[in-house]
PDB file of C-alpha atoms in Angstrom:
ATOM      1  CA  MET A   1      89.539 143.943  57.918  1.00  0.00           C
ATOM      2  CA  ARG A   2      88.619 141.172  60.335  1.00  0.00           C
ATOM      3  CA  SER A   3      91.811 139.208  59.670  1.00  0.00           C
ATOM      4  CA  VAL A   4      93.973 142.293  60.204  1.00  0.00           C
ATOM      5  CA  GLN A   5      92.326 143.022  63.546  1.00  0.00           C
ATOM      6  CA  LEU A   6      92.842 139.438  64.663  1.00  0.00           C
ATOM      7  CA  GLY A   7      96.522 139.636  63.739  1.00  0.00           C
ATOM      8  CA  MET A   8      96.943 142.785  65.819  1.00  0.00           C
ATOM      9  CA  ASN A   9      95.369 141.070  68.854  1.00  0.00           C
ATOM     10  CA  LEU A  10      97.689 138.092  68.493  1.00  0.00           C
ATOM     11  CA  LEU A  11     100.705 140.368  68.322  1.00  0.00           C
ATOM     12  CA  HIS A  12      99.567 142.225  71.440  1.00  0.00           C
ATOM     13  CA  ASN A  13      98.977 139.030  73.426  1.00  0.00           C
ATOM     14  CA  ALA A  14     102.323 137.574  72.391  1.00  0.00           C
ATOM     15  CA  GLY A  15     104.071 140.545  73.953  1.00  0.00           C
ATOM     16  CA  MET A  16     102.419 140.079  77.330  1.00  0.00           C
ATOM     17  CA  THR A  17     104.152 138.154  80.121  1.00  0.00           C
ATOM     18  CA  ALA A  18     102.103 135.237  81.465  1.00  0.00           C
ATOM     19  CA  GLN A  19     101.438 135.599  85.194  1.00  0.00           C
ATOM     20  CA  PRO A  20     101.097 132.637  87.588  1.00  0.00           C
ATOM     21  CA  PRO A  21      97.796 132.367  89.504  1.00  0.00           C
ATOM     22  CA  PHE A  22      98.275 134.471  92.632  1.00  0.00           C
ATOM     23  CA  ASP A  23      96.082 132.389  94.950  1.00  0.00           C
ATOM     24  CA  ALA A  24      98.045 129.317  93.878  1.00  0.00           C
ATOM     25  CA  LEU A  25     101.321 131.017  94.828  1.00  0.00           C
ATOM     26  CA  ILE A  26      99.873 131.759  98.266  1.00  0.00           C
ATOM     27  CA  ALA A  27      98.846 128.113  98.656  1.00  0.00           C
ATOM     28  CA  PHE A  28     102.279 126.885  97.552  1.00  0.00           C
ATOM     29  CA  GLU A  29     104.048 129.193 100.012  1.00  0.00           C
ATOM     30  CA  ALA A  30     101.865 127.938 102.880  1.00  0.00           C
ATOM     31  CA  VAL A  31     102.445 124.240 102.042  1.00  0.00           C
ATOM     32  CA  HIS A  32     106.183 124.846 101.602  1.00  0.00           C
ATOM     33  CA  ARG A  33     106.366 126.674 104.935  1.00  0.00           C
ATOM     34  CA  LEU A  34     104.164 124.312 106.968  1.00  0.00           C
ATOM     35  CA  GLY A  35     104.941 121.001 105.273  1.00  0.00           C
ATOM     36  CA  SER A  36     101.401 119.756 104.722  1.00  0.00           C
ATOM     37  CA  VAL A  37      98.238 120.535 102.806  1.00  0.00           C
ATOM     38  CA  THR A  38      96.182 120.159 105.990  1.00  0.00           C
ATOM     39  CA  ALA A  39      98.241 122.726 107.911  1.00  0.00           C
ATOM     40  CA  ALA A  40      98.242 125.084 104.929  1.00  0.00           C
ATOM     41  CA  ALA A  41      94.458 124.857 104.607  1.00  0.00           C
ATOM     42  CA  SER A  42      94.060 125.719 108.290  1.00  0.00           C
ATOM     43  CA  ASP A  43      96.535 128.607 107.998  1.00  0.00           C
ATOM     44  CA  LEU A  44      94.746 130.034 104.941  1.00  0.00           C
ATOM     45  CA  GLY A  45      91.214 129.392 106.209  1.00  0.00           C
ATOM     46  CA  VAL A  46      90.184 127.268 103.206  1.00  0.00           C
ATOM     47  CA  THR A  47      89.518 123.569 102.602  1.00  0.00           C
ATOM     48  CA  GLN A  48      92.204 121.001 101.857  1.00  0.00           C
ATOM     49  CA  SER A  49      90.664 120.368  98.451  1.00  0.00           C
ATOM     50  CA  ALA A  50      90.919 124.080  97.647  1.00  0.00           C
ATOM     51  CA  VAL A  51      94.648 124.048  98.484  1.00  0.00           C
ATOM     52  CA  SER A  52      95.193 120.886  96.405  1.00  0.00           C
ATOM     53  CA  HIS A  53      93.322 122.398  93.454  1.00  0.00           C
ATOM     54  CA  ARG A  54      95.439 125.562  93.591  1.00  0.00           C
ATOM     55  CA  LEU A  55      98.644 123.534  93.721  1.00  0.00           C
ATOM     56  CA  ARG A  56      97.580 121.574  90.637  1.00  0.00           C
ATOM     57  CA  ARG A  57      96.847 124.817  88.779  1.00  0.00           C
ATOM     58  CA  LEU A  58     100.285 126.151  89.684  1.00  0.00           C
ATOM     59  CA  GLU A  59     102.020 122.966  88.567  1.00  0.00           C
ATOM     60  CA  ASP A  60     100.041 123.078  85.312  1.00  0.00           C
ATOM     61  CA  PHE A  61     101.182 126.664  84.796  1.00  0.00           C
ATOM     62  CA  MET A  62     104.833 125.825  85.521  1.00  0.00           C
ATOM     63  CA  GLY A  63     104.678 122.541  83.601  1.00  0.00           C
ATOM     64  CA  LEU A  64     106.632 120.816  86.373  1.00  0.00           C
ATOM     65  CA  PRO A  65     105.898 119.045  89.684  1.00  0.00           C
ATOM     66  CA  LEU A  66     106.646 121.422  92.565  1.00  0.00           C
ATOM     67  CA  LEU A  67     105.911 119.288  95.627  1.00  0.00           C
ATOM     68  CA  THR A  68     106.210 115.625  96.483  1.00  0.00           C
ATOM     69  CA  ARG A  69     104.616 113.713  99.345  1.00  0.00           C
ATOM     70  CA  THR A  70     106.989 111.951 101.775  1.00  0.00           C
ATOM     71  CA  SER A  71     106.575 110.216 105.131  1.00  0.00           C
ATOM     72  CA  GLY A  72     107.561 113.501 106.766  1.00  0.00           C
ATOM     73  CA  GLY A  73     105.034 115.593 104.848  1.00  0.00           C
ATOM     74  CA  MET A  74     105.098 117.596 101.634  1.00  0.00           C
ATOM     75  CA  ARG A  75     108.578 118.409 100.361  1.00  0.00           C
ATOM     76  CA  PRO A  76     109.539 120.660  97.422  1.00  0.00           C
ATOM     77  CA  THR A  77     111.074 119.263  94.265  1.00  0.00           C
ATOM     78  CA  PRO A  78     114.133 121.076  92.841  1.00  0.00           C
ATOM     79  CA  ALA A  79     111.712 123.167  90.770  1.00  0.00           C
ATOM     80  CA  GLY A  80     109.694 123.863  93.914  1.00  0.00           C
ATOM     81  CA  GLU A  81     112.798 125.005  95.790  1.00  0.00           C
ATOM     82  CA  ALA A  82     113.611 127.352  92.930  1.00  0.00           C
ATOM     83  CA  LEU A  83     110.112 128.818  93.129  1.00  0.00           C
ATOM     84  CA  ALA A  84     110.210 129.117  96.922  1.00  0.00           C
ATOM     85  CA  SER A  85     113.465 131.047  96.767  1.00  0.00           C
ATOM     86  CA  GLY A  86     112.466 134.680  97.053  1.00  0.00           C
ATOM     87  CA  LEU A  87     108.713 133.982  97.064  1.00  0.00           C
ATOM     88  CA  ALA A  88     108.248 134.895 100.745  1.00  0.00           C
ATOM     89  CA  GLU A  89     110.065 138.196 100.157  1.00  0.00           C
ATOM     90  CA  LEU A  90     107.935 138.863  97.095  1.00  0.00           C
ATOM     91  CA  LEU A  91     104.719 138.239  99.021  1.00  0.00           C
ATOM     92  CA  THR A  92     105.905 140.490 101.841  1.00  0.00           C
ATOM     93  CA  GLY A  93     106.551 143.271  99.323  1.00  0.00           C
ATOM     94  CA  LEU A  94     103.085 142.857  97.844  1.00  0.00           C
ATOM     95  CA  GLY A  95     101.626 142.948 101.319  1.00  0.00           C
ATOM     96  CA  GLU A  96     103.166 146.377 101.849  1.00  0.00           C
ATOM     97  CA  LEU A  97     101.320 147.991  98.940  1.00  0.00           C
ATOM     98  CA  ARG A  98      98.489 149.215 101.151  1.00  0.00           C
ATOM     99  CA  ALA A  99     101.063 150.409 103.679  1.00  0.00           C
ATOM    100  CA  ARG A 100     102.517 152.611 100.937  1.00  0.00           C
ATOM    101  CA  CYS A 101      99.102 154.147 100.329  1.00  0.00           C
ATOM    102  CA  ARG A 102      98.558 154.763 104.051  1.00  0.00           C
ATOM    103  CA  ALA A 103     102.023 156.283 104.376  1.00  0.00           C
ATOM    104  CA  ALA A 104     101.163 158.767 101.648  1.00  0.00           C
ATOM    105  CA  ALA A 105      97.841 159.651 103.287  1.00  0.00           C
ATOM    106  CA  SER A 106      99.225 159.815 106.870  1.00  0.00           C
ATOM    107  CA  ASN A 107      95.826 159.316 108.436  1.00  0.00           C
ATOM    108  CA  GLY A 108      93.618 156.554 109.751  1.00  0.00           C
ATOM    109  CA  PRO A 109      94.237 154.262 112.721  1.00  0.00           C
ATOM    110  CA  LEU A 110      97.613 152.742 113.439  1.00  0.00           C
ATOM    111  CA  ARG A 111      97.146 148.984 112.952  1.00  0.00           C
ATOM    112  CA  VAL A 112      99.161 147.070 115.561  1.00  0.00           C
ATOM    113  CA  GLY A 113      99.389 143.272 115.447  1.00  0.00           C
ATOM    114  CA  VAL A 114      99.973 141.483 118.747  1.00  0.00           C
ATOM    115  CA  SER A 115      99.338 138.080 120.303  1.00  0.00           C
ATOM    116  CA  ALA A 116      96.279 137.651 122.511  1.00  0.00           C
ATOM    117  CA  ALA A 117      98.433 136.929 125.566  1.00  0.00           C
ATOM    118  CA  LEU A 118     100.612 140.035 125.204  1.00  0.00           C
ATOM    119  CA  ALA A 119      97.560 142.189 124.504  1.00  0.00           C
ATOM    120  CA  ASP A 120      95.501 140.881 127.437  1.00  0.00           C
ATOM    121  CA  TYR A 121      98.225 140.707 130.073  1.00  0.00           C
ATOM    122  CA  TRP A 122     100.523 143.600 129.222  1.00  0.00           C
ATOM    123  CA  LEU A 123      99.750 145.968 126.344  1.00  0.00           C
ATOM    124  CA  VAL A 124      96.073 146.848 126.925  1.00  0.00           C
ATOM    125  CA  ALA A 125      96.773 148.026 130.476  1.00  0.00           C
ATOM    126  CA  ARG A 126      99.508 150.359 129.229  1.00  0.00           C
ATOM    127  CA  LEU A 127      97.981 151.785 126.048  1.00  0.00           C
ATOM    128  CA  PRO A 128      96.293 154.708 127.904  1.00  0.00           C
ATOM    129  CA  MET A 129      99.819 155.923 128.743  1.00  0.00           C
ATOM    130  CA  PHE A 130     100.683 156.345 125.054  1.00  0.00           C
ATOM    131  CA  LYS A 131     100.975 160.131 124.753  1.00  0.00           C
ATOM    132  CA  ALA A 132      99.565 160.556 121.255  1.00  0.00           C
ATOM    133  CA  PRO A 133      95.788 160.904 121.616  1.00  0.00           C
ATOM    134  CA  SER A 134      95.442 162.084 118.018  1.00  0.00           C
ATOM    135  CA  THR A 135      96.670 158.672 116.812  1.00  0.00           C
ATOM    136  CA  PRO A 136      93.908 156.069 117.107  1.00  0.00           C
ATOM    137  CA  ILE A 137      95.252 152.561 117.767  1.00  0.00           C
ATOM    138  CA  GLU A 138      93.628 149.481 116.287  1.00  0.00           C
ATOM    139  CA  LEU A 139      94.853 146.296 117.980  1.00  0.00           C
ATOM    140  CA  ILE A 140      94.716 143.211 115.762  1.00  0.00           C
ATOM    141  CA  ILE A 141      95.184 139.796 117.396  1.00  0.00           C
ATOM    142  CA  VAL A 142      97.574 137.627 115.368  1.00  0.00           C
ATOM    143  CA  GLU A 143      98.823 134.113 116.047  1.00  0.00           C
ATOM    144  CA  SER A 144     101.509 133.663 113.372  1.00  0.00           C
ATOM    145  CA  THR A 145     104.005 135.604 111.276  1.00  0.00           C
ATOM    146  CA  ALA A 146     102.226 134.522 108.094  1.00  0.00           C
ATOM    147  CA  GLN A 147      98.926 135.840 109.420  1.00  0.00           C
ATOM    148  CA  ALA A 148     100.570 139.160 110.276  1.00  0.00           C
ATOM    149  CA  ILE A 149     101.784 139.495 106.677  1.00  0.00           C
ATOM    150  CA  ARG A 150      98.328 138.819 105.266  1.00  0.00           C
ATOM    151  CA  LEU A 151      96.652 141.317 107.612  1.00  0.00           C
ATOM    152  CA  ASP A 152      98.721 144.235 106.294  1.00  0.00           C
ATOM    153  CA  LEU A 153      99.717 145.756 109.631  1.00  0.00           C
ATOM    154  CA  ASP A 154     101.616 148.956 110.365  1.00  0.00           C
ATOM    155  CA  ILE A 155     103.430 147.511 113.403  1.00  0.00           C
ATOM    156  CA  THR A 156     103.695 143.919 114.555  1.00  0.00           C
ATOM    157  CA  ILE A 157     105.035 142.529 117.819  1.00  0.00           C
ATOM    158  CA  HIS A 158     106.445 139.068 117.147  1.00  0.00           C
ATOM    159  CA  TRP A 159     107.623 136.341 119.514  1.00  0.00           C
ATOM    160  CA  LEU A 160     110.608 134.745 117.762  1.00  0.00           C
ATOM    161  CA  LEU A 161     113.566 132.504 118.466  1.00  0.00           C
ATOM    162  CA  GLU A 162     116.435 134.673 119.633  1.00  0.00           C
ATOM    163  CA  ASP A 163     118.650 133.858 116.655  1.00  0.00           C
ATOM    164  CA  GLU A 164     115.879 135.186 114.364  1.00  0.00           C
ATOM    165  CA  ALA A 165     115.480 138.405 116.325  1.00  0.00           C
ATOM    166  CA  ARG A 166     118.466 140.487 115.237  1.00  0.00           C
ATOM    167  CA  GLU A 167     117.964 144.255 115.269  1.00  0.00           C
ATOM    168  CA  THR A 168     117.722 146.027 111.907  1.00  0.00           C
ATOM    169  CA  SER A 169     116.423 149.313 110.524  1.00  0.00           C
ATOM    170  CA  THR A 170     112.871 147.905 110.600  1.00  0.00           C
ATOM    171  CA  GLN A 171     112.831 145.880 113.813  1.00  0.00           C
ATOM    172  CA  ARG A 172     113.963 146.146 117.429  1.00  0.00           C
ATOM    173  CA  VAL A 173     114.123 143.642 120.284  1.00  0.00           C
ATOM    174  CA  LEU A 174     111.722 144.512 123.108  1.00  0.00           C
ATOM    175  CA  PHE A 175     111.851 141.882 125.839  1.00  0.00           C
ATOM    176  CA  ARG A 176     113.927 138.956 127.024  1.00  0.00           C
ATOM    177  CA  GLU A 177     112.056 136.915 129.584  1.00  0.00           C
ATOM    178  CA  GLN A 178     112.178 134.098 132.101  1.00  0.00           C
ATOM    179  CA  VAL A 179     109.787 131.143 132.249  1.00  0.00           C
ATOM    180  CA  PHE A 180     108.453 129.821 135.555  1.00  0.00           C
ATOM    181  CA  PRO A 181     105.308 128.250 137.069  1.00  0.00           C
ATOM    182  CA  VAL A 182     102.573 130.366 138.694  1.00  0.00           C
ATOM    183  CA  CYS A 183      99.118 129.755 140.108  1.00  0.00           C
ATOM    184  CA  HIS A 184      96.261 131.524 141.904  1.00  0.00           C
ATOM    185  CA  ALA A 185      97.052 132.462 145.486  1.00  0.00           C
ATOM    186  CA  ARG A 186      94.219 130.353 146.922  1.00  0.00           C
ATOM    187  CA  LEU A 187      95.700 127.235 145.319  1.00  0.00           C
ATOM    188  CA  LEU A 188      98.971 127.773 147.152  1.00  0.00           C
ATOM    189  CA  PRO A 189      98.523 130.036 150.231  1.00  0.00           C
ATOM    190  CA  SER A 190     102.167 129.559 151.287  1.00  0.00           C
ATOM    191  CA  ALA A 191     104.114 130.347 148.161  1.00  0.00           C
ATOM    192  CA  PRO A 192     106.663 129.608 146.904  1.00  0.00           C
ATOM    193  CA  LEU A 193     106.951 125.934 147.808  1.00  0.00           C
ATOM    194  CA  ASP A 194     109.583 125.154 150.444  1.00  0.00           C
ATOM    195  CA  ASP A 195     109.925 121.703 148.854  1.00  0.00           C
ATOM    196  CA  PRO A 196     109.864 122.080 145.035  1.00  0.00           C
ATOM    197  CA  MET A 197     108.977 118.407 144.581  1.00  0.00           C
ATOM    198  CA  ARG A 198     105.539 119.099 146.060  1.00  0.00           C
ATOM    199  CA  ILE A 199     104.570 120.613 142.706  1.00  0.00           C
ATOM    200  CA  ALA A 200     103.696 117.063 141.583  1.00  0.00           C
ATOM    201  CA  ALA A 201     100.642 117.160 143.877  1.00  0.00           C
ATOM    202  CA  LEU A 202      99.225 120.311 142.268  1.00  0.00           C
ATOM    203  CA  PRO A 203      96.909 120.379 139.223  1.00  0.00           C
ATOM    204  CA  LEU A 204      98.809 121.359 136.100  1.00  0.00           C
ATOM    205  CA  ILE A 205      97.744 123.437 133.099  1.00  0.00           C
ATOM    206  CA  HIS A 206      99.322 122.483 129.778  1.00  0.00           C
ATOM    207  CA  LYS A 207      99.691 124.706 126.702  1.00  0.00           C
ATOM    208  CA  GLY A 208      99.875 123.609 123.081  1.00  0.00           C
ATOM    209  CA  ALA A 209      98.911 120.612 121.006  1.00  0.00           C
ATOM    210  CA  GLY A 210     100.722 118.053 123.130  1.00  0.00           C
ATOM    211  CA  GLU A 211     103.689 117.309 125.342  1.00  0.00           C
ATOM    212  CA  ASP A 212     105.736 116.054 122.396  1.00  0.00           C
ATOM    213  CA  ALA A 213     105.380 119.443 120.690  1.00  0.00           C
ATOM    214  CA  ASN A 214     107.243 121.128 123.558  1.00  0.00           C
ATOM    215  CA  ALA A 215     109.561 118.273 124.648  1.00  0.00           C
ATOM    216  CA  GLY A 216     112.975 119.426 125.769  1.00  0.00           C
ATOM    217  CA  THR A 217     111.962 123.075 126.041  1.00  0.00           C
ATOM    218  CA  GLU A 218     111.208 125.462 128.857  1.00  0.00           C
ATOM    219  CA  TRP A 219     107.499 125.016 128.090  1.00  0.00           C
ATOM    220  CA  SER A 220     107.465 121.267 128.726  1.00  0.00           C
ATOM    221  CA  TRP A 221     106.256 120.035 132.091  1.00  0.00           C
ATOM    222  CA  SER A 222     108.403 116.934 131.461  1.00  0.00           C
ATOM    223  CA  THR A 223     111.472 119.189 131.357  1.00  0.00           C
ATOM    224  CA  TRP A 224     110.500 120.802 134.648  1.00  0.00           C
ATOM    225  CA  PHE A 225     109.793 117.475 136.347  1.00  0.00           C
ATOM    226  CA  ALA A 226     113.209 116.210 135.218  1.00  0.00           C
ATOM    227  CA  ARG A 227     114.897 119.349 136.592  1.00  0.00           C
ATOM    228  CA  LEU A 228     113.121 118.886 139.920  1.00  0.00           C
ATOM    229  CA  GLY A 229     114.183 115.269 140.176  1.00  0.00           C
ATOM    230  CA  LEU A 230     110.660 113.882 139.814  1.00  0.00           C
ATOM    231  CA  ASN A 231     110.764 110.500 138.126  1.00  0.00           C
ATOM    232  CA  ALA A 232     107.026 110.235 137.423  1.00  0.00           C
ATOM    233  CA  PRO A 233     105.561 111.797 134.275  1.00  0.00           C
ATOM    234  CA  PRO A 234     103.617 115.045 134.748  1.00  0.00           C
ATOM    235  CA  PRO A 235      99.961 114.401 135.559  1.00  0.00           C
ATOM    236  CA  VAL A 236      97.450 114.940 132.798  1.00  0.00           C
ATOM    237  CA  GLY A 237      95.616 118.196 133.361  1.00  0.00           C
ATOM    238  CA  LEU A 238      93.757 120.891 131.514  1.00  0.00           C
ATOM    239  CA  ARG A 239      95.233 121.714 128.108  1.00  0.00           C
ATOM    240  CA  TYR A 240      94.722 124.942 126.169  1.00  0.00           C
ATOM    241  CA  ALA A 241      95.824 125.850 122.663  1.00  0.00           C
ATOM    242  CA  ASN A 242      97.303 129.244 123.525  1.00  0.00           C
ATOM    243  CA  MET A 243      98.987 131.079 126.365  1.00  0.00           C
ATOM    244  CA  ALA A 244      96.235 133.675 126.846  1.00  0.00           C
ATOM    245  CA  THR A 245      93.644 131.013 127.664  1.00  0.00           C
ATOM    246  CA  ALA A 246      96.082 129.028 129.818  1.00  0.00           C
ATOM    247  CA  ILE A 247      96.868 132.080 131.963  1.00  0.00           C
ATOM    248  CA  GLY A 248      93.168 132.869 132.180  1.00  0.00           C
ATOM    249  CA  ALA A 249      92.564 129.378 133.577  1.00  0.00           C
ATOM    250  CA  ALA A 250      95.313 129.881 136.160  1.00  0.00           C
ATOM    251  CA  LEU A 251      93.744 133.187 137.218  1.00  0.00           C
ATOM    252  CA  GLN A 252      90.531 131.267 137.892  1.00  0.00           C
ATOM    253  CA  GLY A 253      92.393 128.873 140.187  1.00  0.00           C
ATOM    254  CA  SER A 254      92.333 125.886 137.796  1.00  0.00           C
ATOM    255  CA  GLY A 255      95.978 124.932 138.237  1.00  0.00           C
ATOM    256  CA  VAL A 256      99.657 125.757 137.780  1.00  0.00           C
ATOM    257  CA  VAL A 257     100.754 127.185 134.429  1.00  0.00           C
ATOM    258  CA  LEU A 258     104.193 127.799 132.945  1.00  0.00           C
ATOM    259  CA  THR A 259     104.289 131.436 131.914  1.00  0.00           C
ATOM    260  CA  ARG A 260     106.661 134.235 130.959  1.00  0.00           C
ATOM    261  CA  SER A 261     107.786 136.968 133.300  1.00  0.00           C
ATOM    262  CA  LEU A 262     106.256 139.778 131.239  1.00  0.00           C
ATOM    263  CA  LEU A 263     102.816 138.185 131.056  1.00  0.00           C
ATOM    264  CA  ALA A 264     102.773 137.378 134.778  1.00  0.00           C
ATOM    265  CA  ARG A 265     104.174 140.717 135.953  1.00  0.00           C
ATOM    266  CA  ASP A 266     100.979 142.635 136.748  1.00  0.00           C
ATOM    267  CA  ALA A 267      99.194 139.642 138.285  1.00  0.00           C
ATOM    268  CA  LEU A 268     102.190 138.919 140.534  1.00  0.00           C
ATOM    269  CA  VAL A 269     102.362 142.550 141.653  1.00  0.00           C
ATOM    270  CA  ASP A 270      98.702 142.727 142.653  1.00  0.00           C
ATOM    271  CA  GLY A 271      98.613 139.230 144.136  1.00  0.00           C
ATOM    272  CA  ARG A 272      96.287 137.525 141.650  1.00  0.00           C
ATOM    273  CA  LEU A 273      99.053 135.038 140.872  1.00  0.00           C
ATOM    274  CA  VAL A 274     101.939 133.724 142.978  1.00  0.00           C
ATOM    275  CA  ARG A 275     105.211 132.025 142.148  1.00  0.00           C
ATOM    276  CA  VAL A 276     105.130 128.284 142.757  1.00  0.00           C
ATOM    277  CA  LEU A 277     108.934 127.895 142.909  1.00  0.00           C
ATOM    278  CA  PRO A 278     111.703 130.243 144.060  1.00  0.00           C
ATOM    279  CA  GLU A 279     113.235 132.466 141.366  1.00  0.00           C
ATOM    280  CA  THR A 280     116.371 130.326 141.319  1.00  0.00           C
ATOM    281  CA  TRP A 281     114.385 127.772 139.282  1.00  0.00           C
ATOM    282  CA  ASP A 282     113.503 130.228 136.483  1.00  0.00           C
ATOM    283  CA  MET A 283     114.473 129.213 132.941  1.00  0.00           C
ATOM    284  CA  PRO A 284     115.378 131.775 130.257  1.00  0.00           C
ATOM    285  CA  SER A 285     112.948 131.884 127.354  1.00  0.00           C
ATOM    286  CA  THR A 286     114.419 130.761 124.046  1.00  0.00           C
ATOM    287  CA  LYS A 287     112.192 133.339 122.330  1.00  0.00           C
ATOM    288  CA  VAL A 288     112.110 137.119 122.543  1.00  0.00           C
ATOM    289  CA  HIS A 289     109.601 139.811 121.709  1.00  0.00           C
ATOM    290  CA  LEU A 290     110.466 141.954 118.726  1.00  0.00           C
ATOM    291  CA  VAL A 291     108.668 144.938 117.192  1.00  0.00           C
ATOM    292  CA  ARG A 292     108.693 145.151 113.383  1.00  0.00           C
ATOM    293  CA  TRP A 293     107.360 147.646 110.824  1.00  0.00           C
ATOM    294  CA  PRO A 294     107.422 147.897 106.990  1.00  0.00           C
ATOM    295  CA  ALA A 295     110.377 149.791 105.548  1.00  0.00           C
ATOM    296  CA  VAL A 296     107.975 152.095 103.704  1.00  0.00           C
ATOM    297  CA  LEU A 297     106.650 153.315 107.085  1.00  0.00           C
ATOM    298  CA  ALA A 298     110.068 153.913 108.658  1.00  0.00           C
ATOM    299  CA  SER A 299     109.629 157.691 108.470  1.00  0.00           C
ATOM    300  CA  ASP A 300     105.931 157.690 109.420  1.00  0.00           C
ATOM    301  CA  ALA A 301     105.589 159.906 112.513  1.00  0.00           C
ATOM    302  CA  ARG A 302     102.873 157.689 114.029  1.00  0.00           C
ATOM    303  CA  VAL A 303     104.985 154.553 113.682  1.00  0.00           C
ATOM    304  CA  LYS A 304     108.094 156.260 115.070  1.00  0.00           C
ATOM    305  CA  ALA A 305     106.164 157.578 118.088  1.00  0.00           C
ATOM    306  CA  PHE A 306     104.565 154.223 118.909  1.00  0.00           C
ATOM    307  CA  VAL A 307     107.805 152.250 118.518  1.00  0.00           C
ATOM    308  CA  ALA A 308     109.660 154.771 120.706  1.00  0.00           C
ATOM    309  CA  TRP A 309     106.952 154.411 123.358  1.00  0.00           C
ATOM    310  CA  LEU A 310     107.162 150.607 123.211  1.00  0.00           C
ATOM    311  CA  LEU A 311     110.927 150.739 123.660  1.00  0.00           C
ATOM    312  CA  ASP A 312     110.529 153.035 126.685  1.00  0.00           C
ATOM    313  CA  GLU A 313     108.047 150.606 128.220  1.00  0.00           C
ATOM    314  CA  ALA A 314     110.411 147.739 127.452  1.00  0.00           C
ATOM    315  CA  ASP A 315     113.093 149.420 129.559  1.00  0.00           C
ATOM    316  CA  GLU A 316     111.017 148.398 132.579  1.00  0.00           C
ATOM    317  CA  ARG A 317     110.787 144.781 131.463  1.00  0.00           C
ATOM    318  CA  VAL A 318     110.865 141.927 133.927  1.00  0.00           C
ATOM    319  CA  GLN A 319     113.972 139.784 133.515  1.00  0.00           C
TER     320      GLN A 319
END
C-alpha cells in the first residue's frame, strides 16, 4: 500500500509546472531596469546581499547565467534578455489583481499615486473642489514608476519623457510645462532681473544627485549659465534630492531654484515666489504629466469621475 501511494504522489508532482521564485523575479527585473545591484536594493528596500542571493536562486532555477557584470554595470546575458522580455508586463498584470477585487467591490478609498512636489504645490490645494464627496481619496506619494506598480494604485500621475507619454485607453496627458528660475520675493525685490547675467551673484539651489546627472538638460544650472553667456561654472549651493524639498527651500528664501510652471503657479500668483528672468528665457520641459489607470478599472465610476476632473483642471494649466 505504501509503495502505491508513493507512486501516485510522484505522478502528481510530475504533472505540476515548476514555478520560478517570485521574489527573485522581482529582484531580476529591478537589476535589469536599473543596471546595478546597489540601485536595485535601494529601489526594493532590501540589502544588496539579499538581491544577490535572489539572483543566484533564479539562475540556479533557470540553470543559466542571466546577468553579467561590466564596467557600465550589470548587463543581461542572452538568456537574461529572453527572461526580461515580457517580464515587466507580467508583473504589471499581477499588480492589478487587487485592483480587480476592488473593481468588483466598488467601495473603499480611491488610491491616487502622485509625486510629493505635485501633491504639495498643486493637487492638495485643488482636491476640495473635486465634486464627489462620497469618494474618499487616499493620496500616496510615489517617486518612481516601479514604486507605483508595487503600491497597487487605482490612479497614478506620472512625469515622463514626452515620447513615452502617448495617449491610450488607459492614460491621458495632463500638462506640458515650462522650466524657469524663481526665488522668494525678498531675495530679489526688483524682479525679474533687468540684466540676466546678474543671476550669477544669487545663491543657487540644485536638485538631484549631481550636476552631471542633469547635464545638457533644462534642469542643469550649467545649461542655463551657458544660455546666459556666463563663462564661469555655476556656484556650489544647496542641493536637494527632490523637487518638493528644493521648492520648499526657495520659499524660505534660501536661493534660486529651477522649477516647472505648474508647481510655481500658485506661489507666483500670491507673491511668495517671483520670476528671476523674463518669460522669454523659459525652456520647455522635456517631460510631461500623464494620468494612468489599470485597464480593469476603466469602467469604474470613481476612476472615471476623478480622471475627468483632473482633465478639467488641466485645461487651466500654465504653459
